[in-house]
């Protein structure tokens, strides 16, 4: 299996801050990496696919980058609505695997 | 608009079989891949497996010995059976759809909590 490792596990930032979350794959996955946002009691919501493509309807303050084994999700200006847990997922091979999540809090 | 709805017991006893059904509405079950994904506090999100509408399956090796996914195209439903459950199988179980083998999920169910306890 491809192990996905996210950091940090928790992040506290102020409204307006630039926030970066990192995801590392245990083997190369090319650009087959997605980022999800999950709020309590809800299914994950797709933000970014193919490492850097913004899903339709997702605010442009979200962006993704990386390829191979190192990836980042950036929120350019943190908003109160962005409080959630964020997950990366590789879809290069089965079984699909997810990072353990990064909980974003407002400072 | 496609909607997926999980149903089944919310409480299962240890060593018994967990059974869930996902009902698909607003679209046909044909020509898509149908997945089960679970979420636990300890292990996070875990892909369980998928079934293609024709019946071919692919399971997570970590669960393969205990998992069966089946499809009933006449009812627009697919189902999950997980045998010999333990407390570690306590999770929110999601059903989900992908358009193709290599695609991301485009529709999720709302999720259903299954607790394993005596």
Short mmCIF file of C-alpha atoms in Angstrom, two decimals:
data_model
loop_
_atom_site.label_atom_id
_atom_site.label_comp_id
_atom_site.label_asym_id
_atom_site.label_seq_id
_atom_site.Cartn_x
_atom_site.Cartn_y
_atom_site.Cartn_z
CA UNK A 1 0.00 0.00 0.00
CA UNK A 2 1.03 3.61 -0.52
CA UNK A 3 1.34 5.29 2.86
CA UNK A 4 0.24 8.93 2.97
CA UNK A 5 1.72 11.08 5.73
CA UNK A 6 0.32 14.54 6.46
CA UNK A 7 1.79 17.29 8.56
CA UNK A 8 0.99 18.95 10.79
CA UNK A 9 -1.80 16.99 12.47
CA UNK A 10 -3.24 20.19 13.93
CA UNK A 11 -2.77 23.75 12.80
CA UNK A 12 -3.88 26.94 14.56
CA UNK A 13 -3.87 30.16 12.54
CA UNK A 14 -5.51 33.57 12.43
CA UNK A 15 -8.09 34.74 9.92
CA UNK A 16 -6.23 36.05 6.89
CA UNK A 17 -3.13 33.91 7.45
CA UNK A 18 -1.55 31.83 4.72
CA UNK A 19 -1.80 28.16 5.68
CA UNK A 20 0.16 25.25 4.22
CA UNK A 21 -0.43 21.53 4.74
CA UNK A 22 2.02 18.92 3.51
CA UNK A 23 1.37 15.39 2.31
CA UNK A 24 4.08 12.85 1.57
CA UNK A 25 3.57 9.55 -0.27
CA UNK A 26 5.68 6.49 0.53
CA UNK A 27 6.24 5.94 -3.21
CA UNK A 28 5.77 8.01 -6.30
CA UNK A 29 2.16 8.64 -7.30
CA UNK A 30 2.86 11.06 -10.16
CA UNK A 31 0.16 13.75 -9.78
CA UNK A 32 -2.65 11.42 -8.72
CA UNK A 33 -3.29 13.27 -5.48
CA UNK A 34 -6.50 14.80 -4.20
CA UNK A 35 -7.27 17.09 -1.26
CA UNK A 36 -10.53 16.97 0.67
CA UNK A 37 -12.14 19.19 3.28
CA UNK A 38 -14.32 17.55 5.90
CA UNK A 39 -16.58 19.23 8.42
CA UNK A 40 -18.12 17.37 11.38
CA UNK A 41 -20.94 15.04 10.42
CA UNK A 42 -20.35 15.49 6.69
CA UNK A 43 -18.75 13.44 3.95
CA UNK A 44 -15.43 14.69 2.59
CA UNK A 45 -15.67 17.43 -0.02
CA UNK A 46 -13.25 17.45 -2.95
CA UNK A 47 -11.13 20.60 -3.20
CA UNK A 48 -8.19 19.72 -5.45
CA UNK A 49 -7.61 16.87 -7.90
CA UNK A 50 -4.60 15.82 -9.91
CA UNK A 51 -2.43 17.62 -7.34
CA UNK A 52 -3.17 21.15 -8.53
CA UNK A 53 -6.54 21.31 -10.32
CA UNK A 54 -9.22 23.24 -8.47
CA UNK A 55 -12.59 21.51 -8.29
CA UNK A 56 -15.46 23.53 -9.71
CA UNK A 57 -17.03 25.84 -7.15
CA UNK A 58 -14.11 25.75 -4.73
CA UNK A 59 -12.80 29.21 -3.73
CA UNK A 60 -9.61 30.28 -5.43
CA UNK A 61 -7.85 30.79 -2.09
CA UNK A 62 -7.29 27.03 -2.15
CA UNK A 63 -4.41 25.75 -4.25
CA UNK A 64 -2.37 22.59 -4.55
CA UNK A 65 1.09 21.79 -5.78
CA UNK A 66 3.60 18.98 -6.01
CA UNK A 67 4.25 15.74 -7.84
CA UNK A 68 5.94 12.43 -7.21
CA UNK A 69 5.95 12.06 -3.44
CA UNK A 70 5.68 15.60 -2.02
CA UNK A 71 2.51 17.67 -2.13
CA UNK A 72 1.12 20.78 -0.49
CA UNK A 73 -2.28 22.34 0.02
CA UNK A 74 -2.27 26.10 0.55
CA UNK A 75 -5.03 28.37 1.78
CA UNK A 76 -3.89 31.84 0.79
CA UNK A 77 -6.05 33.72 3.30
CA UNK A 78 -7.71 31.63 5.99
CA UNK A 79 -11.43 32.28 6.45
CA UNK A 80 -13.71 31.22 9.33
CA UNK A 81 -15.54 28.85 6.96
CA UNK A 82 -12.27 26.98 6.36
CA UNK A 83 -12.31 25.49 9.85
CA UNK A 84 -12.32 21.79 9.09
CA UNK A 85 -10.11 18.73 8.77
CA UNK A 86 -8.20 18.32 5.53
CA UNK A 87 -7.16 15.00 3.99
CA UNK A 88 -4.96 14.04 1.11
CA UNK A 89 -5.69 10.90 -0.92
CA UNK A 90 -3.69 9.07 -3.55
CA UNK A 91 -5.56 7.59 -6.49
CA UNK A 92 -2.61 6.24 -8.43
CA UNK A 93 -3.16 2.65 -7.37
CA UNK A 94 -5.52 0.50 -5.34
CA UNK A 95 -6.03 0.28 -2.45
CA UNK A 96 -6.80 3.98 -2.33
CA UNK A 97 -5.17 5.49 0.76
CA UNK A 98 -5.64 8.68 2.72
CA UNK A 99 -3.51 10.83 4.96
CA UNK A 100 -4.41 10.91 8.63
CA UNK A 101 -5.81 14.42 8.41
CA UNK A 102 -4.90 17.97 9.43
CA UNK A 103 -7.29 19.79 11.71
CA UNK A 104 -7.31 23.53 11.04
CA UNK A 105 -8.38 25.78 13.89
CA UNK A 106 -8.73 29.53 14.28
CA UNK A 107 -6.27 31.09 16.71
CA UNK B 1 -29.22 14.63 -8.91
CA UNK B 2 -27.71 11.33 -7.84
CA UNK B 3 -28.17 10.49 -4.17
CA UNK B 4 -26.73 7.63 -2.16
CA UNK B 5 -28.24 6.47 1.13
CA UNK B 6 -26.73 3.92 3.50
CA UNK B 7 -28.98 1.75 5.63
CA UNK B 8 -28.50 -1.04 8.14
CA UNK B 9 -28.12 -1.77 11.84
CA UNK B 10 -26.31 0.84 13.89
CA UNK B 11 -25.21 -1.72 16.47
CA UNK B 12 -23.53 -5.06 15.80
CA UNK B 13 -22.22 -7.55 18.34
CA UNK B 14 -18.57 -8.65 18.30
CA UNK B 15 -17.87 -11.69 16.10
CA UNK B 16 -21.08 -11.11 14.12
CA UNK B 17 -21.52 -9.84 10.56
CA UNK B 18 -21.98 -6.18 9.70
CA UNK B 19 -24.41 -5.70 6.81
CA UNK B 20 -25.11 -2.42 5.07
CA UNK B 21 -27.00 -1.48 1.92
CA UNK B 22 -26.58 1.59 -0.24
CA UNK B 23 -29.59 2.71 -2.27
CA UNK B 24 -28.88 4.81 -5.35
CA UNK B 25 -31.53 7.27 -6.48
CA UNK B 26 -31.64 9.87 -9.24
CA UNK B 27 -29.56 7.73 -11.58
CA UNK B 28 -28.79 4.20 -12.71
CA UNK B 29 -26.35 1.91 -10.96
CA UNK B 30 -25.17 0.73 -14.37
CA UNK B 31 -21.82 1.76 -15.87
CA UNK B 32 -20.29 3.00 -12.63
CA UNK B 33 -18.06 1.78 -9.81
CA UNK B 34 -19.57 1.63 -6.33
CA UNK B 35 -17.40 1.87 -3.25
CA UNK B 36 -17.47 1.48 0.49
CA UNK B 37 -15.22 3.72 2.58
CA UNK B 38 -15.13 3.91 6.35
CA UNK B 39 -13.85 6.43 8.87
CA UNK B 40 -12.65 5.64 12.35
CA UNK B 41 -11.16 7.95 14.96
CA UNK B 42 -8.09 5.76 15.10
CA UNK B 43 -7.29 4.94 11.46
CA UNK B 44 -9.04 7.79 9.71
CA UNK B 45 -10.44 7.22 6.23
CA UNK B 46 -10.06 3.69 4.90
CA UNK B 47 -11.12 2.44 1.47
CA UNK B 48 -12.87 -0.92 1.86
CA UNK B 49 -13.55 -1.94 -1.74
CA UNK B 50 -15.60 -1.46 -4.85
CA UNK B 51 -17.96 -3.34 -7.11
CA UNK B 52 -18.54 -2.59 -10.76
CA UNK B 53 -22.18 -2.74 -11.83
CA UNK B 54 -21.39 -5.96 -13.74
CA UNK B 55 -20.30 -7.60 -10.47
CA UNK B 56 -16.50 -7.49 -10.57
CA UNK B 57 -14.95 -6.51 -7.25
CA UNK B 58 -11.73 -5.20 -5.73
CA UNK B 59 -11.10 -5.24 -2.00
CA UNK B 60 -8.58 -3.69 0.35
CA UNK B 61 -6.09 -6.48 1.15
CA UNK B 62 -6.28 -5.54 4.84
CA UNK B 63 -9.98 -6.50 4.91
CA UNK B 64 -10.24 -8.89 1.98
CA UNK B 65 -10.69 -12.04 4.05
CA UNK B 66 -13.77 -10.58 5.77
CA UNK B 67 -15.42 -8.42 3.09
CA UNK B 68 -18.04 -9.14 0.46
CA UNK B 69 -19.58 -6.43 -1.72
CA UNK B 70 -22.54 -7.32 -3.93
CA UNK B 71 -24.84 -5.45 -6.30
CA UNK B 72 -28.54 -5.72 -7.12
CA UNK B 73 -29.10 -3.77 -10.32
CA UNK B 74 -32.85 -4.45 -10.26
CA UNK B 75 -33.12 -2.55 -6.97
CA UNK B 76 -30.39 0.02 -7.75
CA UNK B 77 -28.61 -1.10 -4.59
CA UNK B 78 -25.26 -2.45 -3.54
CA UNK B 79 -24.31 -3.99 -0.24
CA UNK B 80 -21.44 -4.57 2.16
CA UNK B 81 -20.90 -7.55 4.43
CA UNK B 82 -18.05 -7.57 6.93
CA UNK B 83 -17.69 -10.73 8.98
CA UNK B 84 -16.20 -11.40 12.42
CA UNK B 85 -16.36 -7.79 13.50
CA UNK B 86 -14.53 -6.36 16.50
CA UNK B 87 -14.55 -2.98 18.22
CA UNK B 88 -11.94 -1.87 15.68
CA UNK B 89 -14.65 -2.02 13.00
CA UNK B 90 -16.68 0.67 14.75
CA UNK B 91 -16.81 3.45 12.19
CA UNK B 92 -18.85 5.72 10.00
CA UNK B 93 -19.42 3.79 6.79
CA UNK B 94 -19.85 5.71 3.53
CA UNK B 95 -21.01 4.45 0.18
CA UNK B 96 -19.70 6.31 -2.83
CA UNK B 97 -19.54 6.34 -6.62
CA UNK B 98 -16.77 6.77 -9.18
CA UNK B 99 -17.32 7.09 -12.91
CA UNK B 100 -14.37 4.99 -13.84
CA UNK B 101 -11.75 2.64 -12.43
CA UNK B 102 -9.17 5.38 -11.94
CA UNK B 103 -11.49 8.21 -10.99
CA UNK B 104 -12.19 10.08 -7.78
CA UNK B 105 -15.48 9.84 -5.94
CA UNK B 106 -18.08 12.16 -7.40
CA UNK B 107 -20.96 11.25 -5.09
CA UNK B 108 -20.91 10.26 -1.44
CA UNK B 109 -23.59 8.98 0.87
CA UNK B 110 -24.13 10.85 4.11
CA UNK B 111 -22.50 8.07 6.11
CA UNK B 112 -23.87 5.77 8.78
CA UNK B 113 -22.33 5.04 12.16
CA UNK B 114 -21.95 1.38 13.01
CA UNK B 115 -20.91 0.53 16.56
CA UNK B 116 -19.56 -2.90 17.45
CA UNK B 117 -20.43 -3.66 21.04
CA UNK B 118 -22.05 -6.36 23.12
#
